Amino acid sequence: MSTLVDELIRSGLLEELGPERPGRVGRPGFALAVSGQGPAGIGAEVGVDHLAVCAVDLRGRVRSRAVRHVPNRGRSPSR
């Protein structure tokens, strides 16, 4: 398991938060979290009069957002 976790940390998908509570028996564990600095997902919405795009990190936080209004109402579709 630690080899996989180490690989996910190196690739920027996970980050270590620090050691877990001391006083437990066995090898000390580290708390992990999904990284907000790694890859992002991109979504787009195409509407009749707008185009919206947004990028979110793996934690679901919006990194960037843009909306462009376009005057498409009443236009015929191009073929």
PDB file of N, CA and C in Angstrom:
ATOM      1  N   MET A   1       0.821  -1.192   0.000  1.00  0.00           N
ATOM      2  CA  MET A   1       0.000   0.000   0.000  1.00  0.00           C
ATOM      3  C   MET A   1       0.863   1.253   0.000  1.00  0.00           C
ATOM      4  N   SER A   2       1.965   1.264   0.744  1.00  0.00           N
ATOM      5  CA  SER A   2       2.756   2.489   0.826  1.00  0.00           C
ATOM      6  C   SER A   2       3.423   2.818  -0.504  1.00  0.00           C
ATOM      7  N   THR A   3       3.744   1.810  -1.326  1.00  0.00           N
ATOM      8  CA  THR A   3       4.325   2.072  -2.644  1.00  0.00           C
ATOM      9  C   THR A   3       3.329   2.826  -3.512  1.00  0.00           C
ATOM     10  N   LEU A   4       2.076   2.404  -3.483  1.00  0.00           N
ATOM     11  CA  LEU A   4       1.028   3.074  -4.254  1.00  0.00           C
ATOM     12  C   LEU A   4       0.814   4.498  -3.745  1.00  0.00           C
ATOM     13  N   VAL A   5       0.758   4.667  -2.435  1.00  0.00           N
ATOM     14  CA  VAL A   5       0.568   6.002  -1.854  1.00  0.00           C
ATOM     15  C   VAL A   5       1.743   6.905  -2.202  1.00  0.00           C
ATOM     16  N   ASP A   6       2.965   6.373  -2.112  1.00  0.00           N
ATOM     17  CA  ASP A   6       4.146   7.172  -2.480  1.00  0.00           C
ATOM     18  C   ASP A   6       4.067   7.626  -3.933  1.00  0.00           C
ATOM     19  N   GLU A   7       3.619   6.737  -4.799  1.00  0.00           N
ATOM     20  CA  GLU A   7       3.481   7.093  -6.218  1.00  0.00           C
ATOM     21  C   GLU A   7       2.426   8.187  -6.414  1.00  0.00           C
ATOM     22  N   LEU A   8       1.311   8.097  -5.697  1.00  0.00           N
ATOM     23  CA  LEU A   8       0.261   9.117  -5.799  1.00  0.00           C
ATOM     24  C   LEU A   8       0.737  10.463  -5.263  1.00  0.00           C
ATOM     25  N   ILE A   9       1.566  10.447  -4.228  1.00  0.00           N
ATOM     26  CA  ILE A   9       2.132  11.693  -3.691  1.00  0.00           C
ATOM     27  C   ILE A   9       3.099  12.300  -4.703  1.00  0.00           C
ATOM     28  N   ARG A  10       3.987  11.471  -5.273  1.00  0.00           N
ATOM     29  CA  ARG A  10       4.951  11.969  -6.269  1.00  0.00           C
ATOM     30  C   ARG A  10       4.250  12.540  -7.498  1.00  0.00           C
ATOM     31  N   SER A  11       3.127  11.951  -7.876  1.00  0.00           N
ATOM     32  CA  SER A  11       2.415  12.428  -9.069  1.00  0.00           C
ATOM     33  C   SER A  11       1.531  13.640  -8.785  1.00  0.00           C
ATOM     34  N   GLY A  12       1.439  14.061  -7.522  1.00  0.00           N
ATOM     35  CA  GLY A  12       0.678  15.256  -7.184  1.00  0.00           C
ATOM     36  C   GLY A  12      -0.799  15.023  -6.943  1.00  0.00           C
ATOM     37  N   LEU A  13      -1.215  13.760  -6.811  1.00  0.00           N
ATOM     38  CA  LEU A  13      -2.628  13.469  -6.572  1.00  0.00           C
ATOM     39  C   LEU A  13      -2.983  13.461  -5.087  1.00  0.00           C
ATOM     40  N   LEU A  14      -2.021  13.120  -4.237  1.00  0.00           N
ATOM     41  CA  LEU A  14      -2.223  13.108  -2.786  1.00  0.00           C
ATOM     42  C   LEU A  14      -1.160  13.966  -2.124  1.00  0.00           C
ATOM     43  N   GLU A  15      -1.453  14.408  -0.911  1.00  0.00           N
ATOM     44  CA  GLU A  15      -0.445  15.104  -0.106  1.00  0.00           C
ATOM     45  C   GLU A  15      -0.545  14.616   1.333  1.00  0.00           C
ATOM     46  N   GLU A  16       0.596  14.587   2.002  1.00  0.00           N
ATOM     47  CA  GLU A  16       0.634  14.195   3.404  1.00  0.00           C
ATOM     48  C   GLU A  16       0.285  15.394   4.273  1.00  0.00           C
ATOM     49  N   LEU A  17      -0.574  15.162   5.255  1.00  0.00           N
ATOM     50  CA  LEU A  17      -0.957  16.224   6.183  1.00  0.00           C
ATOM     51  C   LEU A  17      -0.125  16.187   7.449  1.00  0.00           C
ATOM     52  N   GLY A  18       0.503  15.069   7.723  1.00  0.00           N
ATOM     53  CA  GLY A  18       1.323  14.938   8.921  1.00  0.00           C
ATOM     54  C   GLY A  18       1.021  13.636   9.629  1.00  0.00           C
ATOM     55  N   PRO A  19       1.776  13.348  10.680  1.00  0.00           N
ATOM     56  CA  PRO A  19       1.573  12.090  11.401  1.00  0.00           C
ATOM     57  C   PRO A  19       0.238  12.081  12.135  1.00  0.00           C
ATOM     58  N   GLU A  20      -0.318  10.874  12.230  1.00  0.00           N
ATOM     59  CA  GLU A  20      -1.558  10.714  12.992  1.00  0.00           C
ATOM     60  C   GLU A  20      -1.235  10.735  14.478  1.00  0.00           C
ATOM     61  N   ARG A  21      -2.239  10.586  15.297  1.00  0.00           N
ATOM     62  CA  ARG A  21      -2.088  10.666  16.757  1.00  0.00           C
ATOM     63  C   ARG A  21      -0.984   9.748  17.272  1.00  0.00           C
ATOM     64  N   PRO A  22      -0.092  10.297  18.083  1.00  0.00           N
ATOM     65  CA  PRO A  22       0.927   9.439  18.697  1.00  0.00           C
ATOM     66  C   PRO A  22       0.295   8.563  19.773  1.00  0.00           C
ATOM     67  N   GLY A  23       1.026   7.551  20.195  1.00  0.00           N
ATOM     68  CA  GLY A  23       0.530   6.694  21.266  1.00  0.00           C
ATOM     69  C   GLY A  23      -0.196   5.466  20.762  1.00  0.00           C
ATOM     70  N   ARG A  24      -0.246   5.281  19.472  1.00  0.00           N
ATOM     71  CA  ARG A  24      -0.890   4.090  18.926  1.00  0.00           C
ATOM     72  C   ARG A  24       0.165   3.011  18.724  1.00  0.00           C
ATOM     73  N   VAL A  25      -0.241   1.786  18.800  1.00  0.00           N
ATOM     74  CA  VAL A  25       0.668   0.657  18.625  1.00  0.00           C
ATOM     75  C   VAL A  25       0.937   0.459  17.140  1.00  0.00           C
ATOM     76  N   GLY A  26       2.178   0.088  16.809  1.00  0.00           N
ATOM     77  CA  GLY A  26       2.522  -0.205  15.421  1.00  0.00           C
ATOM     78  C   GLY A  26       3.194   0.967  14.736  1.00  0.00           C
ATOM     79  N   ARG A  27       3.404   0.767  13.470  1.00  0.00           N
ATOM     80  CA  ARG A  27       4.072   1.785  12.654  1.00  0.00           C
ATOM     81  C   ARG A  27       3.219   3.051  12.587  1.00  0.00           C
ATOM     82  N   PRO A  28       3.827   4.219  12.777  1.00  0.00           N
ATOM     83  CA  PRO A  28       3.021   5.451  12.741  1.00  0.00           C
ATOM     84  C   PRO A  28       2.453   5.704  11.347  1.00  0.00           C
ATOM     85  N   GLY A  29       1.238   6.157  11.304  1.00  0.00           N
ATOM     86  CA  GLY A  29       0.589   6.469  10.036  1.00  0.00           C
ATOM     87  C   GLY A  29       0.611   7.961   9.764  1.00  0.00           C
ATOM     88  N   PHE A  30       0.354   8.312   8.526  1.00  0.00           N
ATOM     89  CA  PHE A  30       0.288   9.713   8.127  1.00  0.00           C
ATOM     90  C   PHE A  30      -1.088   9.991   7.552  1.00  0.00           C
ATOM     91  N   ALA A  31      -1.654  11.122   7.934  1.00  0.00           N
ATOM     92  CA  ALA A  31      -2.934  11.536   7.363  1.00  0.00           C
ATOM     93  C   ALA A  31      -2.691  12.007   5.934  1.00  0.00           C
ATOM     94  N   LEU A  32      -3.595  11.655   5.036  1.00  0.00           N
ATOM     95  CA  LEU A  32      -3.481  12.005   3.621  1.00  0.00           C
ATOM     96  C   LEU A  32      -4.706  12.796   3.185  1.00  0.00           C
ATOM     97  N   ALA A  33      -4.531  13.596   2.147  1.00  0.00           N
ATOM     98  CA  ALA A  33      -5.648  14.344   1.558  1.00  0.00           C
ATOM     99  C   ALA A  33      -5.442  14.415   0.053  1.00  0.00           C
ATOM    100  N   VAL A  34      -6.531  14.547  -0.655  1.00  0.00           N
ATOM    101  CA  VAL A  34      -6.451  14.767  -2.096  1.00  0.00           C
ATOM    102  C   VAL A  34      -5.790  16.121  -2.314  1.00  0.00           C
ATOM    103  N   SER A  35      -4.845  16.178  -3.228  1.00  0.00           N
ATOM    104  CA  SER A  35      -4.100  17.412  -3.469  1.00  0.00           C
ATOM    105  C   SER A  35      -4.921  18.406  -4.283  1.00  0.00           C
ATOM    106  N   GLY A  36      -4.825  19.658  -3.904  1.00  0.00           N
ATOM    107  CA  GLY A  36      -5.457  20.718  -4.678  1.00  0.00           C
ATOM    108  C   GLY A  36      -4.519  21.303  -5.714  1.00  0.00           C
ATOM    109  N   GLN A  37      -3.264  20.832  -5.737  1.00  0.00           N
ATOM    110  CA  GLN A  37      -2.264  21.366  -6.655  1.00  0.00           C
ATOM    111  C   GLN A  37      -2.044  20.468  -7.862  1.00  0.00           C
ATOM    112  N   GLY A  38      -2.664  19.324  -7.895  1.00  0.00           N
ATOM    113  CA  GLY A  38      -2.458  18.375  -8.984  1.00  0.00           C
ATOM    114  C   GLY A  38      -3.299  18.700 -10.204  1.00  0.00           C
ATOM    115  N   PRO A  39      -3.690  17.678 -10.930  1.00  0.00           N
ATOM    116  CA  PRO A  39      -4.453  17.870 -12.164  1.00  0.00           C
ATOM    117  C   PRO A  39      -5.808  18.526 -11.912  1.00  0.00           C
ATOM    118  N   ALA A  40      -6.384  19.022 -12.970  1.00  0.00           N
ATOM    119  CA  ALA A  40      -7.700  19.660 -12.893  1.00  0.00           C
ATOM    120  C   ALA A  40      -8.626  19.027 -13.921  1.00  0.00           C
ATOM    121  N   GLY A  41      -9.908  19.105 -13.638  1.00  0.00           N
ATOM    122  CA  GLY A  41     -10.916  18.694 -14.603  1.00  0.00           C
ATOM    123  C   GLY A  41     -11.496  19.938 -15.250  1.00  0.00           C
ATOM    124  N   ILE A  42     -11.927  19.791 -16.480  1.00  0.00           N
ATOM    125  CA  ILE A  42     -12.478  20.932 -17.210  1.00  0.00           C
ATOM    126  C   ILE A  42     -13.882  20.579 -17.674  1.00  0.00           C
ATOM    127  N   GLY A  43     -14.795  21.516 -17.484  1.00  0.00           N
ATOM    128  CA  GLY A  43     -16.164  21.341 -17.936  1.00  0.00           C
ATOM    129  C   GLY A  43     -16.576  22.507 -18.807  1.00  0.00           C
ATOM    130  N   ALA A  44     -17.497  22.243 -19.720  1.00  0.00           N
ATOM    131  CA  ALA A  44     -17.990  23.301 -20.603  1.00  0.00           C
ATOM    132  C   ALA A  44     -19.504  23.198 -20.712  1.00  0.00           C
ATOM    133  N   GLU A  45     -20.136  24.350 -20.813  1.00  0.00           N
ATOM    134  CA  GLU A  45     -21.580  24.430 -21.032  1.00  0.00           C
ATOM    135  C   GLU A  45     -21.799  25.298 -22.264  1.00  0.00           C
ATOM    136  N   VAL A  46     -22.484  24.723 -23.241  1.00  0.00           N
ATOM    137  CA  VAL A  46     -22.788  25.464 -24.465  1.00  0.00           C
ATOM    138  C   VAL A  46     -24.274  25.772 -24.443  1.00  0.00           C
ATOM    139  N   GLY A  47     -24.607  27.051 -24.355  1.00  0.00           N
ATOM    140  CA  GLY A  47     -25.992  27.481 -24.340  1.00  0.00           C
ATOM    141  C   GLY A  47     -26.343  28.216 -25.617  1.00  0.00           C
ATOM    142  N   VAL A  48     -27.593  28.593 -25.752  1.00  0.00           N
ATOM    143  CA  VAL A  48     -28.047  29.310 -26.943  1.00  0.00           C
ATOM    144  C   VAL A  48     -27.326  30.637 -27.079  1.00  0.00           C
ATOM    145  N   ASP A  49     -27.090  31.314 -25.974  1.00  0.00           N
ATOM    146  CA  ASP A  49     -26.467  32.633 -26.055  1.00  0.00           C
ATOM    147  C   ASP A  49     -25.209  32.783 -25.199  1.00  0.00           C
ATOM    148  N   HIS A  50     -24.600  31.648 -24.816  1.00  0.00           N
ATOM    149  CA  HIS A  50     -23.361  31.740 -24.039  1.00  0.00           C
ATOM    150  C   HIS A  50     -22.544  30.453 -24.140  1.00  0.00           C
ATOM    151  N   LEU A  51     -21.281  30.588 -23.820  1.00  0.00           N
ATOM    152  CA  LEU A  51     -20.368  29.455 -23.662  1.00  0.00           C
ATOM    153  C   LEU A  51     -19.669  29.662 -22.325  1.00  0.00           C
ATOM    154  N   ALA A  52     -19.731  28.666 -21.458  1.00  0.00           N
ATOM    155  CA  ALA A  52     -19.096  28.763 -20.144  1.00  0.00           C
ATOM    156  C   ALA A  52     -18.126  27.597 -19.976  1.00  0.00           C
ATOM    157  N   VAL A  53     -16.947  27.878 -19.459  1.00  0.00           N
ATOM    158  CA  VAL A  53     -15.964  26.839 -19.165  1.00  0.00           C
ATOM    159  C   VAL A  53     -15.436  27.050 -17.751  1.00  0.00           C
ATOM    160  N   CYS A  54     -15.033  25.959 -17.129  1.00  0.00           N
ATOM    161  CA  CYS A  54     -14.522  26.051 -15.771  1.00  0.00           C
ATOM    162  C   CYS A  54     -13.552  24.902 -15.529  1.00  0.00           C
ATOM    163  N   ALA A  55     -12.522  25.171 -14.741  1.00  0.00           N
ATOM    164  CA  ALA A  55     -11.544  24.159 -14.343  1.00  0.00           C
ATOM    165  C   ALA A  55     -11.637  23.987 -12.832  1.00  0.00           C
ATOM    166  N   VAL A  56     -11.709  22.739 -12.375  1.00  0.00           N
ATOM    167  CA  VAL A  56     -11.785  22.447 -10.945  1.00  0.00           C
ATOM    168  C   VAL A  56     -10.660  21.494 -10.562  1.00  0.00           C
ATOM    169  N   ASP A  57     -10.136  21.657  -9.338  1.00  0.00           N
ATOM    170  CA  ASP A  57      -9.106  20.735  -8.872  1.00  0.00           C
ATOM    171  C   ASP A  57      -9.769  19.473  -8.325  1.00  0.00           C
ATOM    172  N   LEU A  58      -8.961  18.534  -7.881  1.00  0.00           N
ATOM    173  CA  LEU A  58      -9.493  17.259  -7.406  1.00  0.00           C
ATOM    174  C   LEU A  58     -10.283  17.381  -6.109  1.00  0.00           C
ATOM    175  N   ARG A  59     -10.166  18.518  -5.437  1.00  0.00           N
ATOM    176  CA  ARG A  59     -10.972  18.773  -4.237  1.00  0.00           C
ATOM    177  C   ARG A  59     -12.318  19.389  -4.587  1.00  0.00           C
ATOM    178  N   GLY A  60     -12.524  19.702  -5.859  1.00  0.00           N
ATOM    179  CA  GLY A  60     -13.777  20.302  -6.294  1.00  0.00           C
ATOM    180  C   GLY A  60     -13.788  21.815  -6.245  1.00  0.00           C
ATOM    181  N   ARG A  61     -12.642  22.431  -5.957  1.00  0.00           N
ATOM    182  CA  ARG A  61     -12.568  23.894  -5.915  1.00  0.00           C
ATOM    183  C   ARG A  61     -12.359  24.442  -7.319  1.00  0.00           C
ATOM    184  N   VAL A  62     -13.068  25.509  -7.634  1.00  0.00           N
ATOM    185  CA  VAL A  62     -12.948  26.131  -8.950  1.00  0.00           C
ATOM    186  C   VAL A  62     -11.619  26.865  -9.033  1.00  0.00           C
ATOM    187  N   ARG A  63     -10.812  26.513 -10.026  1.00  0.00           N
ATOM    188  CA  ARG A  63      -9.529  27.189 -10.256  1.00  0.00           C
ATOM    189  C   ARG A  63      -9.696  28.358 -11.210  1.00  0.00           C
ATOM    190  N   SER A  64     -10.543  28.173 -12.196  1.00  0.00           N
ATOM    191  CA  SER A  64     -10.735  29.214 -13.204  1.00  0.00           C
ATOM    192  C   SER A  64     -12.126  29.061 -13.802  1.00  0.00           C
ATOM    193  N   ARG A  65     -12.706  30.186 -14.193  1.00  0.00           N
ATOM    194  CA  ARG A  65     -14.048  30.166 -14.783  1.00  0.00           C
ATOM    195  C   ARG A  65     -14.137  31.299 -15.790  1.00  0.00           C
ATOM    196  N   ALA A  66     -14.807  31.040 -16.897  1.00  0.00           N
ATOM    197  CA  ALA A  66     -15.007  32.084 -17.910  1.00  0.00           C
ATOM    198  C   ALA A  66     -16.354  31.867 -18.585  1.00  0.00           C
ATOM    199  N   VAL A  67     -17.026  32.963 -18.870  1.00  0.00           N
ATOM    200  CA  VAL A  67     -18.299  32.928 -19.596  1.00  0.00           C
ATOM    201  C   VAL A  67     -18.204  33.934 -20.726  1.00  0.00           C
ATOM    202  N   ARG A  68     -18.578  33.503 -21.897  1.00  0.00           N
ATOM    203  CA  ARG A  68     -18.595  34.411 -23.045  1.00  0.00           C
ATOM    204  C   ARG A  68     -20.012  34.403 -23.614  1.00  0.00           C
ATOM    205  N   HIS A  69     -20.593  35.591 -23.689  1.00  0.00           N
ATOM    206  CA  HIS A  69     -21.932  35.728 -24.255  1.00  0.00           C
ATOM    207  C   HIS A  69     -21.805  35.902 -25.766  1.00  0.00           C
ATOM    208  N   VAL A  70     -22.606  35.129 -26.487  1.00  0.00           N
ATOM    209  CA  VAL A  70     -22.576  35.180 -27.952  1.00  0.00           C
ATOM    210  C   VAL A  70     -23.998  35.372 -28.469  1.00  0.00           C
ATOM    211  N   PRO A  71     -24.189  36.247 -29.449  1.00  0.00           N
ATOM    212  CA  PRO A  71     -25.532  36.533 -29.967  1.00  0.00           C
ATOM    213  C   PRO A  71     -25.971  35.490 -30.999  1.00  0.00           C
ATOM    214  N   ASN A  72     -26.380  34.325 -30.537  1.00  0.00           N
ATOM    215  CA  ASN A  72     -26.778  33.254 -31.451  1.00  0.00           C
ATOM    216  C   ASN A  72     -28.280  33.149 -31.668  1.00  0.00           C
ATOM    217  N   ARG A  73     -29.061  33.807 -30.872  1.00  0.00           N
ATOM    218  CA  ARG A  73     -30.518  33.686 -31.031  1.00  0.00           C
ATOM    219  C   ARG A  73     -30.930  34.224 -32.392  1.00  0.00           C
ATOM    220  N   GLY A  74     -31.738  33.461 -33.065  1.00  0.00           N
ATOM    221  CA  GLY A  74     -32.227  33.877 -34.375  1.00  0.00           C
ATOM    222  C   GLY A  74     -31.309  33.506 -35.527  1.00  0.00           C
ATOM    223  N   ARG A  75     -30.141  33.004 -35.251  1.00  0.00           N
ATOM    224  CA  ARG A  75     -29.229  32.600 -36.323  1.00  0.00           C
ATOM    225  C   ARG A  75     -29.552  31.182 -36.755  1.00  0.00           C
ATOM    226  N   SER A  76     -29.386  30.913 -38.030  1.00  0.00           N
ATOM    227  CA  SER A  76     -29.618  29.550 -38.503  1.00  0.00           C
ATOM    228  C   SER A  76     -28.342  28.734 -38.283  1.00  0.00           C
ATOM    229  N   PRO A  77     -28.499  27.448 -38.029  1.00  0.00           N
ATOM    230  CA  PRO A  77     -27.309  26.622 -37.820  1.00  0.00           C
ATOM    231  C   PRO A  77     -26.522  26.475 -39.121  1.00  0.00           C
ATOM    232  N   SER A  78     -25.206  26.526 -39.032  1.00  0.00           N
ATOM    233  CA  SER A  78     -24.392  26.334 -40.239  1.00  0.00           C
ATOM    234  C   SER A  78     -24.289  24.848 -40.533  1.00  0.00           C
ATOM    235  N   ARG A  79     -24.166  24.557 -41.776  1.00  0.00           N
ATOM    236  CA  ARG A  79     -24.110  23.142 -42.178  1.00  0.00           C
ATOM    237  C   ARG A  79     -22.764  22.789 -42.696  1.00  0.00           C
TER     238      ARG A  79
END
